[in-house]
PDB file of C-alpha atoms in Angstrom:
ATOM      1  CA  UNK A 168      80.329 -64.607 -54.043  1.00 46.00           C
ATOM      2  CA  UNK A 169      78.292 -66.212 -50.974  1.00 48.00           C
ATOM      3  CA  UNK A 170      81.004 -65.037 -48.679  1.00 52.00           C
ATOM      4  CA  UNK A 171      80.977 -61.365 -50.419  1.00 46.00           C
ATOM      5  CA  UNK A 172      77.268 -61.643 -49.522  1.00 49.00           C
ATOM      6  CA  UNK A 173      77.274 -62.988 -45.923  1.00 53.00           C
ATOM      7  CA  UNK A 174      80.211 -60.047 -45.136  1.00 50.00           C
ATOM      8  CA  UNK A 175      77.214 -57.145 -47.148  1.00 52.00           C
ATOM      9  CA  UNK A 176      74.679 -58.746 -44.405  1.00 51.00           C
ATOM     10  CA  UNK A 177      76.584 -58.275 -41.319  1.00 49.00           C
ATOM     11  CA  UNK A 178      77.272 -54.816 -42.448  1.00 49.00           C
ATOM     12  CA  UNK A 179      73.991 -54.068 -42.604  1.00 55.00           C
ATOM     13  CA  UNK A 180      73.501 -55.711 -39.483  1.00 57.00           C
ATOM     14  CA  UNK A 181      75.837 -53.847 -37.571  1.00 53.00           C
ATOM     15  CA  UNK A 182      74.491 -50.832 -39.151  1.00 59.00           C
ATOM     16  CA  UNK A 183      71.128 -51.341 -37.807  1.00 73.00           C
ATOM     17  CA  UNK A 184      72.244 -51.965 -34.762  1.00 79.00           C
ATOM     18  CA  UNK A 185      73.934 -48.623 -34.460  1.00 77.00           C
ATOM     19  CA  UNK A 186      70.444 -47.063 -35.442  1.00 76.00           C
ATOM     20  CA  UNK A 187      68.834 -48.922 -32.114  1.00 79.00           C
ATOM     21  CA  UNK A 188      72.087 -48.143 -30.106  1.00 83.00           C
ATOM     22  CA  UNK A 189      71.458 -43.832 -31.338  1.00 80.00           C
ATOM     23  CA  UNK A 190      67.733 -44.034 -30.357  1.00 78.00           C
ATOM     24  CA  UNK A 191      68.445 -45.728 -26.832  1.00 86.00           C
ATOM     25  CA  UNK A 192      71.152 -42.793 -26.210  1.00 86.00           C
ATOM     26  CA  UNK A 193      68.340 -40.213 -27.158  1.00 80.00           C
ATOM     27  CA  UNK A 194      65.524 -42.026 -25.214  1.00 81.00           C
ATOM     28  CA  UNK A 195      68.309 -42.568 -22.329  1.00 86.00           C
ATOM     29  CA  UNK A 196      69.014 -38.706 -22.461  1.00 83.00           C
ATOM     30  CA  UNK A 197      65.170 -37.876 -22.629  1.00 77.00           C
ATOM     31  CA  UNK A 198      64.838 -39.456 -19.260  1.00 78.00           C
ATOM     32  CA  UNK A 199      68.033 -38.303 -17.963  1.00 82.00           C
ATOM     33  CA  UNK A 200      66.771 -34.393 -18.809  1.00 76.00           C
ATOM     34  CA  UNK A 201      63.185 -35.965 -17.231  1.00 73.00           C
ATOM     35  CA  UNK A 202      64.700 -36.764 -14.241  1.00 74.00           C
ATOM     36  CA  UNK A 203      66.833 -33.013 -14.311  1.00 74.00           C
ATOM     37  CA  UNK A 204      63.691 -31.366 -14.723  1.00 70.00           C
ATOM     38  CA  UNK A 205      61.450 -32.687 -12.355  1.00 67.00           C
ATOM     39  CA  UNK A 206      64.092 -32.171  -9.382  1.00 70.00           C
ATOM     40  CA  UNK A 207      64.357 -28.043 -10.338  1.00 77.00           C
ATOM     41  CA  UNK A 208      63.810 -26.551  -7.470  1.00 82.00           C
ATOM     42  CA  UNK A 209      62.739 -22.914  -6.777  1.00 87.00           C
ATOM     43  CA  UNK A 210      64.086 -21.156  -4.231  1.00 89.00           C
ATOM     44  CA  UNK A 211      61.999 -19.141  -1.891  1.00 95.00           C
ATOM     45  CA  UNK A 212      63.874 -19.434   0.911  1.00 94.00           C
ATOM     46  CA  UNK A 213      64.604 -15.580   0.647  1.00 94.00           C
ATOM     47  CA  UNK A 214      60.747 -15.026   0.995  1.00 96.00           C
ATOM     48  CA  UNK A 215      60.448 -17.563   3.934  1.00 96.00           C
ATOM     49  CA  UNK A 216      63.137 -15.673   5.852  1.00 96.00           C
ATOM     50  CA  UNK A 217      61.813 -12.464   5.217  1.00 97.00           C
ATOM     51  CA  UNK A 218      58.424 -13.395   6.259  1.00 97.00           C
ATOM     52  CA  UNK A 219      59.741 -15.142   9.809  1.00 97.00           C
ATOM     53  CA  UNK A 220      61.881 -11.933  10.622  1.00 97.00           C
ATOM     54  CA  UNK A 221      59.438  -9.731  10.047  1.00 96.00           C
ATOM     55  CA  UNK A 222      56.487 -11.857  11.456  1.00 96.00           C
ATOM     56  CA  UNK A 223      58.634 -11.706  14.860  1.00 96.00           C
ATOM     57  CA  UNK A 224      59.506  -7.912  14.338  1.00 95.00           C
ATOM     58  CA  UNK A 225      56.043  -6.992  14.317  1.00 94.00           C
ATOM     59  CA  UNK A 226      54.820  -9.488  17.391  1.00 92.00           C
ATOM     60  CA  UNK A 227      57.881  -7.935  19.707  1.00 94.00           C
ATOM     61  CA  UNK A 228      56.924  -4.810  19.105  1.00 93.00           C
ATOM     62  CA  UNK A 229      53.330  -2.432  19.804  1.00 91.00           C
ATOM     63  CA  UNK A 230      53.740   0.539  17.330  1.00 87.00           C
ATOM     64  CA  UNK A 231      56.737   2.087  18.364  1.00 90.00           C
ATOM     65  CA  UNK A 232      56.936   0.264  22.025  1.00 94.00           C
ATOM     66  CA  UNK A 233      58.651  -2.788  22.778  1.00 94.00           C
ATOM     67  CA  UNK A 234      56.093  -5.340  23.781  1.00 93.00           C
ATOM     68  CA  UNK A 235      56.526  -5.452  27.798  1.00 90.00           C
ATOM     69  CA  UNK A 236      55.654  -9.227  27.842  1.00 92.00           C
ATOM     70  CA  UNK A 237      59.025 -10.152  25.920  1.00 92.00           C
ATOM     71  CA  UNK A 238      60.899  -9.340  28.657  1.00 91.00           C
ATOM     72  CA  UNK A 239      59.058 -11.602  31.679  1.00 91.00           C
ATOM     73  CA  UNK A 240      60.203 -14.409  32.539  1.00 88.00           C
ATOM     74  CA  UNK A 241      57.744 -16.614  30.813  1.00 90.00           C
ATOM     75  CA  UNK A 242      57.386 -15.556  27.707  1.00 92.00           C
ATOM     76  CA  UNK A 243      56.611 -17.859  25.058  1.00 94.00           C
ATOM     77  CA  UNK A 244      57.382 -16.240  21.607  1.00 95.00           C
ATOM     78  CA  UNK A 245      55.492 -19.129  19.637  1.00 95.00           C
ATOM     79  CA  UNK A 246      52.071 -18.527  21.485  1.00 93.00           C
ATOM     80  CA  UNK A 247      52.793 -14.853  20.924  1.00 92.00           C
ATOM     81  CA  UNK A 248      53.684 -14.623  17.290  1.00 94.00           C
ATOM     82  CA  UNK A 249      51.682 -17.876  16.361  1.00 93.00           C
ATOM     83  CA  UNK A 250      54.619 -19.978  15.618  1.00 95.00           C
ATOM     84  CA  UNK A 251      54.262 -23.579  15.671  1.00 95.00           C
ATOM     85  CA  UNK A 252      56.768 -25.169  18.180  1.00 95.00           C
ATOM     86  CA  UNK A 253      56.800 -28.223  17.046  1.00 94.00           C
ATOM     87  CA  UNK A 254      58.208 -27.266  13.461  1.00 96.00           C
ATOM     88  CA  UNK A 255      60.794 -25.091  15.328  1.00 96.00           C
ATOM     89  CA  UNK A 256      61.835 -27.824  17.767  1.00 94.00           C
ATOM     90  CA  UNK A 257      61.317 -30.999  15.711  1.00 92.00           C
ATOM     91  CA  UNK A 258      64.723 -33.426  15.171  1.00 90.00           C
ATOM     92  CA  UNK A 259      65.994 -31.527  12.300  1.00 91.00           C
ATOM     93  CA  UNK A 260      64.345 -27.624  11.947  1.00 95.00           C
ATOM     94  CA  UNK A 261      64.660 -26.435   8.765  1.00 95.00           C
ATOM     95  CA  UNK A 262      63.824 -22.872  10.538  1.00 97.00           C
ATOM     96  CA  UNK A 263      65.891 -20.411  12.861  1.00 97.00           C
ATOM     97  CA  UNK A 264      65.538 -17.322  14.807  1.00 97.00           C
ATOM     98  CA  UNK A 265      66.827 -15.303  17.230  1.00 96.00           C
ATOM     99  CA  UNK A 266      65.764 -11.792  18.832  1.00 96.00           C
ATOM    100  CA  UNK A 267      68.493  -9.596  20.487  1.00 96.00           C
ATOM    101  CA  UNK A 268      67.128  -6.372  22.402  1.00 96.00           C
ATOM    102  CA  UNK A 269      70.344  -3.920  23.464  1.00 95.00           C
ATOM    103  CA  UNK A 270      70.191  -0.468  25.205  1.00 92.00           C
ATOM    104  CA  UNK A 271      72.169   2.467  23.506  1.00 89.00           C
ATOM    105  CA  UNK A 272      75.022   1.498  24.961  1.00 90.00           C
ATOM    106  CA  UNK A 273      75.097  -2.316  23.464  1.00 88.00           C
ATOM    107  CA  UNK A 274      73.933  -3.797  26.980  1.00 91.00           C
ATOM    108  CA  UNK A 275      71.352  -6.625  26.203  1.00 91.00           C
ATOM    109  CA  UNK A 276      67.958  -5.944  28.159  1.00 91.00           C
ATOM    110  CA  UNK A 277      66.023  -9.134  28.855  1.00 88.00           C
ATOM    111  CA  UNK A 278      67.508 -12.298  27.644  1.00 91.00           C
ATOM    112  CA  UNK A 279      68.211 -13.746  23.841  1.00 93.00           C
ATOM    113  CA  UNK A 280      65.461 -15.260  22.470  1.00 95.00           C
ATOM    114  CA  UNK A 281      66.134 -18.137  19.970  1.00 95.00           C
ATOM    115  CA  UNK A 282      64.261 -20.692  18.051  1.00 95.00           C
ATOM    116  CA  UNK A 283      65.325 -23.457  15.347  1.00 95.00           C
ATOM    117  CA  UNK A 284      68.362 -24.689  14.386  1.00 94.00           C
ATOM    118  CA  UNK A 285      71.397 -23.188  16.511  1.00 92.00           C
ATOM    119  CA  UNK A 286      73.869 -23.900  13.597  1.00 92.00           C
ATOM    120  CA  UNK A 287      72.334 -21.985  11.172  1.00 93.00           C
ATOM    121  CA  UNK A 288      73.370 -18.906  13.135  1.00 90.00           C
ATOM    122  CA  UNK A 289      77.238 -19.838  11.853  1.00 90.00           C
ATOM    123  CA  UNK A 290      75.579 -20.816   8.521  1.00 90.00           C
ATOM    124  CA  UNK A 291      74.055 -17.601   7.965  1.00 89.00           C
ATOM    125  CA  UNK A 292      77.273 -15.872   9.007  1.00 86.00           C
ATOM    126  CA  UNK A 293      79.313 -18.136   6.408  1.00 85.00           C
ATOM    127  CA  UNK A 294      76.047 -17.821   3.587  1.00 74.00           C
ATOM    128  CA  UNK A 295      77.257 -13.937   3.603  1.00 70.00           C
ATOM    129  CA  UNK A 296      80.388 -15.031   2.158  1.00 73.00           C
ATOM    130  CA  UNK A 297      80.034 -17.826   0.553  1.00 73.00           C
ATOM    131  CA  UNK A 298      77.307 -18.879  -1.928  1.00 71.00           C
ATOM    132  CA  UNK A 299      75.903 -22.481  -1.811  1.00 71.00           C
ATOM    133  CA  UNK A 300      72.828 -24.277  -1.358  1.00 72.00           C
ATOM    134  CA  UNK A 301      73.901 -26.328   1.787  1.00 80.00           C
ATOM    135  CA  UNK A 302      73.787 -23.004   4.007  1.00 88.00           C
ATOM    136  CA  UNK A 303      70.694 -21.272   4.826  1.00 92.00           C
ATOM    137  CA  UNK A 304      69.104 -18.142   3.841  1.00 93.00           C
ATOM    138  CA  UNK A 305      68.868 -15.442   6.155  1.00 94.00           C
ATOM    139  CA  UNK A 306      66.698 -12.158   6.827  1.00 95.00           C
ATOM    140  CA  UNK A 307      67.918 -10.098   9.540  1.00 95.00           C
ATOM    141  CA  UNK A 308      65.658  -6.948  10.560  1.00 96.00           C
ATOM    142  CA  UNK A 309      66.104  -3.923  12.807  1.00 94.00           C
ATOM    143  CA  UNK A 310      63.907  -1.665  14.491  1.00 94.00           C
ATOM    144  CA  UNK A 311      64.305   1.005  17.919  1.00 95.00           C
ATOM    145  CA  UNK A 312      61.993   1.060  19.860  1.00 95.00           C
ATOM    146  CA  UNK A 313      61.218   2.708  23.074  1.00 94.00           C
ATOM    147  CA  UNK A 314      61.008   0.978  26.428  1.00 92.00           C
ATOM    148  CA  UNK A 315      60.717   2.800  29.552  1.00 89.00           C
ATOM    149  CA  UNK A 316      61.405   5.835  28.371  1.00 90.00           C
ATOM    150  CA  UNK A 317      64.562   4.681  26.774  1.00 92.00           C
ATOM    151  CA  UNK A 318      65.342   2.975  22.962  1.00 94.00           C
ATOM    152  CA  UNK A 319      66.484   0.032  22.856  1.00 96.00           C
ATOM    153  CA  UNK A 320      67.643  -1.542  19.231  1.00 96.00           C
ATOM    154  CA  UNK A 321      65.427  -5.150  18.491  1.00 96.00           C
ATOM    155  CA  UNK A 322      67.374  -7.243  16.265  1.00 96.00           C
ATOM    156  CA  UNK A 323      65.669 -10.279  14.328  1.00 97.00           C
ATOM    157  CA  UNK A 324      67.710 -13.000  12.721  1.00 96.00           C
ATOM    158  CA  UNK A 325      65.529 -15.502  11.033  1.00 97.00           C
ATOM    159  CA  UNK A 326      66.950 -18.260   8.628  1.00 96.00           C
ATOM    160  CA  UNK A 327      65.211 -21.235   6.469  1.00 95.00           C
ATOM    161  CA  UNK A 328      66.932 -23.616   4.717  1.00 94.00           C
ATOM    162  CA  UNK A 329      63.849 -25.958   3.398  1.00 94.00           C
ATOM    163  CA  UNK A 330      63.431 -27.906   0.517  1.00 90.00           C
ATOM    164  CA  UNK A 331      60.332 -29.603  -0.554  1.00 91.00           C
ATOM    165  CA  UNK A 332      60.226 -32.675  -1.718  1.00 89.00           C
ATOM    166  CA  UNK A 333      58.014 -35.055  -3.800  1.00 87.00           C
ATOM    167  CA  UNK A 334      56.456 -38.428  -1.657  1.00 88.00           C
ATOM    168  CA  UNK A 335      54.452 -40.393  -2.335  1.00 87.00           C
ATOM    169  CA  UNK A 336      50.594 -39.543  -0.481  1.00 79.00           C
ATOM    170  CA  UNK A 337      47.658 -41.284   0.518  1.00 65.00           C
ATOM    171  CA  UNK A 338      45.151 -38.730  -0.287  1.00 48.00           C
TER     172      UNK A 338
ATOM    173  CA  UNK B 777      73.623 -52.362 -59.111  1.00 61.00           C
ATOM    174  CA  UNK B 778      75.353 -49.861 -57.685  1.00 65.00           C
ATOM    175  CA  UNK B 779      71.785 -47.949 -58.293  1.00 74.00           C
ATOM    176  CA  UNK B 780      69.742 -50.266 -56.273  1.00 75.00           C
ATOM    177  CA  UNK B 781      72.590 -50.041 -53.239  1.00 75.00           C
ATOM    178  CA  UNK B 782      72.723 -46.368 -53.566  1.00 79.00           C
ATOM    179  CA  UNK B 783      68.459 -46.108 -53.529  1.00 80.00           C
ATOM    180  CA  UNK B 784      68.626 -48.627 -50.429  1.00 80.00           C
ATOM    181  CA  UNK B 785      70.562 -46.320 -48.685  1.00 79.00           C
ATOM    182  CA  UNK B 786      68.551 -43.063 -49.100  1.00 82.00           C
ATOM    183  CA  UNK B 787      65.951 -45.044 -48.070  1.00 83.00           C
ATOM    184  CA  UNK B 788      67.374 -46.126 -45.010  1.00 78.00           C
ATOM    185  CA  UNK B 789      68.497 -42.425 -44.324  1.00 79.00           C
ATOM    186  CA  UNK B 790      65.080 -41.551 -44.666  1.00 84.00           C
ATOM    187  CA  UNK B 791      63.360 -43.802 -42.698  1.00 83.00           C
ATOM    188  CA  UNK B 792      66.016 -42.733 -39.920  1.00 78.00           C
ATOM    189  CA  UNK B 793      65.446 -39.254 -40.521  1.00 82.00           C
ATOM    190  CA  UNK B 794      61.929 -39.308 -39.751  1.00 86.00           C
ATOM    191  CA  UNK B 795      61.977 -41.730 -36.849  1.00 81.00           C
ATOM    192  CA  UNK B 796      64.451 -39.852 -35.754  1.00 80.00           C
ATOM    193  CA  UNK B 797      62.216 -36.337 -36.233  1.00 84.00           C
ATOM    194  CA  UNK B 798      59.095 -38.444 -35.046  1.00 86.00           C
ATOM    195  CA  UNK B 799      61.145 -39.022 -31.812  1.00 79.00           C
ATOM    196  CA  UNK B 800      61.836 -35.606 -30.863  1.00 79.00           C
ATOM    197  CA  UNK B 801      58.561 -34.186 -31.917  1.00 84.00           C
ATOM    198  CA  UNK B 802      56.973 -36.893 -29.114  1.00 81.00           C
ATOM    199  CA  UNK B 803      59.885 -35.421 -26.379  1.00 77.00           C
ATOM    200  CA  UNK B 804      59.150 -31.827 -27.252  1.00 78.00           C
ATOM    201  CA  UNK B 805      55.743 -32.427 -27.425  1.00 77.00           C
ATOM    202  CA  UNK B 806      55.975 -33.901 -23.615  1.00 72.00           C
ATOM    203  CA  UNK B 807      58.300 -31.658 -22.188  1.00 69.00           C
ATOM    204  CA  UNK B 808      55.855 -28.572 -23.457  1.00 67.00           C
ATOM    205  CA  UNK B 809      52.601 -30.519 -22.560  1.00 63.00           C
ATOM    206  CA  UNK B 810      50.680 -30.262 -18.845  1.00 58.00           C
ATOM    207  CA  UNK B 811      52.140 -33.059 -17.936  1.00 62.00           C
ATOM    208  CA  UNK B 812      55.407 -32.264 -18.429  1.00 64.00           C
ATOM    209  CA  UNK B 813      55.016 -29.300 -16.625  1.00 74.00           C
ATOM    210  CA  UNK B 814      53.524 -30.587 -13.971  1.00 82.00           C
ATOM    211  CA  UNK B 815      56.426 -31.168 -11.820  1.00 82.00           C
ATOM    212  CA  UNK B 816      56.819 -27.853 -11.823  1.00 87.00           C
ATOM    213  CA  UNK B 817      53.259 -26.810 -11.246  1.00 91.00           C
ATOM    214  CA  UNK B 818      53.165 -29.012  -8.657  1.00 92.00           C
ATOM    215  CA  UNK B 819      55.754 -27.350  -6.572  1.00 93.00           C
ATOM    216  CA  UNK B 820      55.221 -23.759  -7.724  1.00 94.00           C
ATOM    217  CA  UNK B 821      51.441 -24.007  -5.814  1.00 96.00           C
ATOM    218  CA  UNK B 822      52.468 -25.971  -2.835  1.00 96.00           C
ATOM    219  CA  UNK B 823      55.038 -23.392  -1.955  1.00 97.00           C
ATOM    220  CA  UNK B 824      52.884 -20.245  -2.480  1.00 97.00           C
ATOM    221  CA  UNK B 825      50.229 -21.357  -0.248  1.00 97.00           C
ATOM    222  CA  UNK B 826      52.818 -22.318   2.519  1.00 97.00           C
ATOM    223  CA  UNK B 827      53.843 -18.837   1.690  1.00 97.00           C
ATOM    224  CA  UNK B 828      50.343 -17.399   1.734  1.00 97.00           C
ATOM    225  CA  UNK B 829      49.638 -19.104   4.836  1.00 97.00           C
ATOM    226  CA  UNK B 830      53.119 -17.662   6.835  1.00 96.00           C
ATOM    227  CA  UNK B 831      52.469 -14.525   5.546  1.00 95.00           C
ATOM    228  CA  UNK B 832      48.638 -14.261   6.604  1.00 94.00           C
ATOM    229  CA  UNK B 833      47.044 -12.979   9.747  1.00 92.00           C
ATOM    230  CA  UNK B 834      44.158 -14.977  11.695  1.00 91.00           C
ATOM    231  CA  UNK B 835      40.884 -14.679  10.456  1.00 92.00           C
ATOM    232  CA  UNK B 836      42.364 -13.756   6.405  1.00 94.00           C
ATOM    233  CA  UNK B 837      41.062 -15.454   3.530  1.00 95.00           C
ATOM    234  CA  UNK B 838      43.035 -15.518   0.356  1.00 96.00           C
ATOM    235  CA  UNK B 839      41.839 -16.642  -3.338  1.00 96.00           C
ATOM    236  CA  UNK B 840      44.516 -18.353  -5.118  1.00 96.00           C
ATOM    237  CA  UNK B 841      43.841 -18.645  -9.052  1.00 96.00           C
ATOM    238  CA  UNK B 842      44.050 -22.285  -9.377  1.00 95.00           C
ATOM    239  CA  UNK B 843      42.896 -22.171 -13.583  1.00 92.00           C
ATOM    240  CA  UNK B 844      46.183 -23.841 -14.617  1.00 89.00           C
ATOM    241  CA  UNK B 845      45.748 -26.600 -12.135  1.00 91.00           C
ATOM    242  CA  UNK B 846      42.458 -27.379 -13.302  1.00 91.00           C
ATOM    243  CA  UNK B 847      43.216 -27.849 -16.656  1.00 87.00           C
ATOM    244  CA  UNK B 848      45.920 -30.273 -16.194  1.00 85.00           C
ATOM    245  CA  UNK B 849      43.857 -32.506 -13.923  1.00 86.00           C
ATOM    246  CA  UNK B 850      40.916 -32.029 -16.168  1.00 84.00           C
ATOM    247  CA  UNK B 851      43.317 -33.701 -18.627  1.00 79.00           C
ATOM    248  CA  UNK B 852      44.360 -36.189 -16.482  1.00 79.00           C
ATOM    249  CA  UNK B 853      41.120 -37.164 -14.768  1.00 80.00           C
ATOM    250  CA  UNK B 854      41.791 -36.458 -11.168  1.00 83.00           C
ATOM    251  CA  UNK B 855      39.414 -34.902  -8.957  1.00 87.00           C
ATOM    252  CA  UNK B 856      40.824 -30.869  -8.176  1.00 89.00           C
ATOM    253  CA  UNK B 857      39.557 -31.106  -4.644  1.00 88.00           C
ATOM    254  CA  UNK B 858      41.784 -33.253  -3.809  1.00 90.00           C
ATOM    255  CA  UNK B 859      45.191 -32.109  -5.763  1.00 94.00           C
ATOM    256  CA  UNK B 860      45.506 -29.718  -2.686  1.00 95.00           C
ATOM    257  CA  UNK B 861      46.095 -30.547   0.827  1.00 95.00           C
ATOM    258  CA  UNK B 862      46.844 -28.761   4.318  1.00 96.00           C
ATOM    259  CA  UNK B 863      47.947 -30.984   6.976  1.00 95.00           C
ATOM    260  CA  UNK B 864      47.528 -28.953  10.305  1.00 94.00           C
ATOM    261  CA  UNK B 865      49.034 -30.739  12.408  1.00 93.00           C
ATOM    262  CA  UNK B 866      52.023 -31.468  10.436  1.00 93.00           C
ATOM    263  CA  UNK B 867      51.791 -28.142   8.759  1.00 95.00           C
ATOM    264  CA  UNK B 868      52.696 -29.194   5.729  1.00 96.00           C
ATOM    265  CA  UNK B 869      51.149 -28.307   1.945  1.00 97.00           C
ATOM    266  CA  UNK B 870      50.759 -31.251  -0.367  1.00 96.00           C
ATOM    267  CA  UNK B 871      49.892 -30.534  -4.104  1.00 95.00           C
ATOM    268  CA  UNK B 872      49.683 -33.872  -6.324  1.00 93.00           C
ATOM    269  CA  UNK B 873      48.415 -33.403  -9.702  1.00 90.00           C
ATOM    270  CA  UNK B 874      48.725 -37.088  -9.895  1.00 84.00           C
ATOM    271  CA  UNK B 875      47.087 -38.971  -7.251  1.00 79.00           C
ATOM    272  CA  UNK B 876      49.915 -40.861  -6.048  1.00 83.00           C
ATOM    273  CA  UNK B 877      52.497 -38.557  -5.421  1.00 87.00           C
ATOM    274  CA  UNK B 878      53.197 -35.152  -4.685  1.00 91.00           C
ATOM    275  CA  UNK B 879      54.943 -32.537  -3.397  1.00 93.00           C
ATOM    276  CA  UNK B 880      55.083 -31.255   0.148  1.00 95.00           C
ATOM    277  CA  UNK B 881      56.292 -27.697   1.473  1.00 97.00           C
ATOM    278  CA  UNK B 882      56.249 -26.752   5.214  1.00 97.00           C
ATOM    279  CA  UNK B 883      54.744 -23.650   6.986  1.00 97.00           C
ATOM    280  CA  UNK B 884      55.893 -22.338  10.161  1.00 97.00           C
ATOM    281  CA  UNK B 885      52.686 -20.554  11.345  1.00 96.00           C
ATOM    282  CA  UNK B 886      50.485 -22.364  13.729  1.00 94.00           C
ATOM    283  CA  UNK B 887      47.300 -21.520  12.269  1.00 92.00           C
ATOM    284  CA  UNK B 888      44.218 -23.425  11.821  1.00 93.00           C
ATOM    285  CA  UNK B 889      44.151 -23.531   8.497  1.00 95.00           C
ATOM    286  CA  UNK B 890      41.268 -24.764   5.784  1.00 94.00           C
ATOM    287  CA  UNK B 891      41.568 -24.653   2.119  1.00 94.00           C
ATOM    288  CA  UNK B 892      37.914 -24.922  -0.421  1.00 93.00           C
ATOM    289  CA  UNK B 893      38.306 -25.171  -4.018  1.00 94.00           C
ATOM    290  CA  UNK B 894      35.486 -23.207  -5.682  1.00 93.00           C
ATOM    291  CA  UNK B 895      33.591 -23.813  -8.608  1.00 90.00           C
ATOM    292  CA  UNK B 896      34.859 -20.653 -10.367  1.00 87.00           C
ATOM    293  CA  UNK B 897      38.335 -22.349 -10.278  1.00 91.00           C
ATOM    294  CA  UNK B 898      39.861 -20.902  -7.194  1.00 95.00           C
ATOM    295  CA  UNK B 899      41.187 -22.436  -4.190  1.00 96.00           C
ATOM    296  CA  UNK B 900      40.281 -20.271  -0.932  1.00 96.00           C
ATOM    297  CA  UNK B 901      42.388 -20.370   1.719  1.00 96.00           C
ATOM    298  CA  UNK B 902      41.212 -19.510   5.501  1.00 95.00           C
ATOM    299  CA  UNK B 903      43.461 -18.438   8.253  1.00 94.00           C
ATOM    300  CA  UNK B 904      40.895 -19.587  11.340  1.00 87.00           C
ATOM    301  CA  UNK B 905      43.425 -18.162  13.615  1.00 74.00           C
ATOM    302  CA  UNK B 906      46.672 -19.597  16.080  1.00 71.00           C
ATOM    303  CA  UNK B 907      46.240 -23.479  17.074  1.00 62.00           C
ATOM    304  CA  UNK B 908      47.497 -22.956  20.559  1.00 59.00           C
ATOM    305  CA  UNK B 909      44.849 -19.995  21.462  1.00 55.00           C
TER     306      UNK B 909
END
């Protein structure tokens, strides 16, 4: 009779410990689904692009003229466009551009003009193909526009591939 | 006998049930609270004003409704004029809705930038104009 009870116990037991063990699972997947959450990110790299390429459309350009200092020699496309350099030319950019002026024939006039991350060029070539989060987004504009008489065709590339992230601050 | 064994049980069902129910009321409740949200708030504001800012010319100001973001730090106690931060030398936005951490989105523009929270629960950005002028 005293062992029949002893056995009832430990089943109970064990049966309260499988209560414990089902709440630490849903607490354990509460934080898991936390921890999900809080490292959604939202995408505007899209935006980003679209706001470089056009922010370097519109500084290359004077209505429908090409702007004559892009092609001297010493042209500096941050001070023009109000770019910061040092985000374009830090370690690792998270940023990219590139401005191609041809003739009507194809001929480049001036020389390419490029900013960023030179490997995002191939990643925005690949991000047409391929979908993934590794490669960055791209914007690529066009606009003719008339230089000495002439059009030439300005092409923008611009590419971001940032994400945020949460640190800790010392506000 | 059997009666008493079988009323144990139902009560131990019960009691489960509702700790069980009182569990994922408290998770729900969290998840669809400011604070849950939070995270989220967090990084929705700190990359629309990197956004604003790239997408500004010198000498713009732009009013961002910040109402959400006040009531959450209302809640929580922290002081809304500093939840939002513009580094201009790093360019960087910082948003913390907590005080300790928060989260950080980069502009490109080199702009001088300076952001006011007013009292009428908006934060006003200012485009000064290019750094490097």
């Amino acid at each position: 009779m005293i062992n029949l009870m002893n056995k009832k116990a430990a089943g109970e037991n064990i049966f309260s410990i499988w209560w414990v063990a089902i709440w630490i699972v849903i607490v354990a997947g509460f934080y898991v689904a936390m921890y999900m959450y809080s490292g959604v990110s939202i995408s505007v790299q899209n935006i980003e692009s679209d706001i470089l390429a056009e922010k370097i459309l519109s500084c290359v350009s004077e209505q429908d003229n090409l702007n004559q200092k892009v092609l001297q020699e010493n042209f500096d496309i941050y001070k023009e466009c109000g770019l910061s350099k040092n985000i374009f030319e830090k370690e690792k950019p998270d940023f990219y551009f590139d401005v191609l002026i041809s003739d009507e024939s194809g001929k480049l006039v001036g020389k390419e003009i490029s900013g960023g991350d030179i490997e995002f060029k191939i990643g925005c070539s690949i991000s047409n193909k391929v979908n993934s989060a590794n490669y960055p987004t791209c914007s690529e504009k066009q606009e003719k526009l008339w230089h000495n008489g002439q059009q030439v065709n300005v092409k923008v590339l611009a590419a971001s591939n940032q994400n945020g992230k949460r640190e800790a601050i010392g506000l | 006998m059997m009666e008493k064994r079988a009323e144990t049980n139902i009560l131990k069902l019960l009691i489960f049930t509702i700790v069980t129910v009182v569990l994922f009321s408290c998770i729900l409740y969290y998840i669809s609270s400011s604070a849950g949200k939070s995270f989220i708030y967090e990084q929705v504001y700190a990359k629309q004003i990197a956004l604003i800012i790239d997408n500004s010319k010198p000498e713009m100001a732009v009013s961002l409704d910040i109402s959400k973001i006040a009531e959450i730090v209302g809640k929580k106690n922290v002081d809304l004029n500093k939840v939002f931060k513009i580094d201009n030398k790093e360019k960087k936005v910082t948003v913390s809705l907590s005080g300790s951490r928060g989260y950080s989105y980069y502009y490109f523009s080199d702009y001088d930038v300076a952001g006011k929270v007013t009292n009428d629960k908006l934060l006003v950005i200012q485009i000064k104009g290019n750094q490097n002028d």
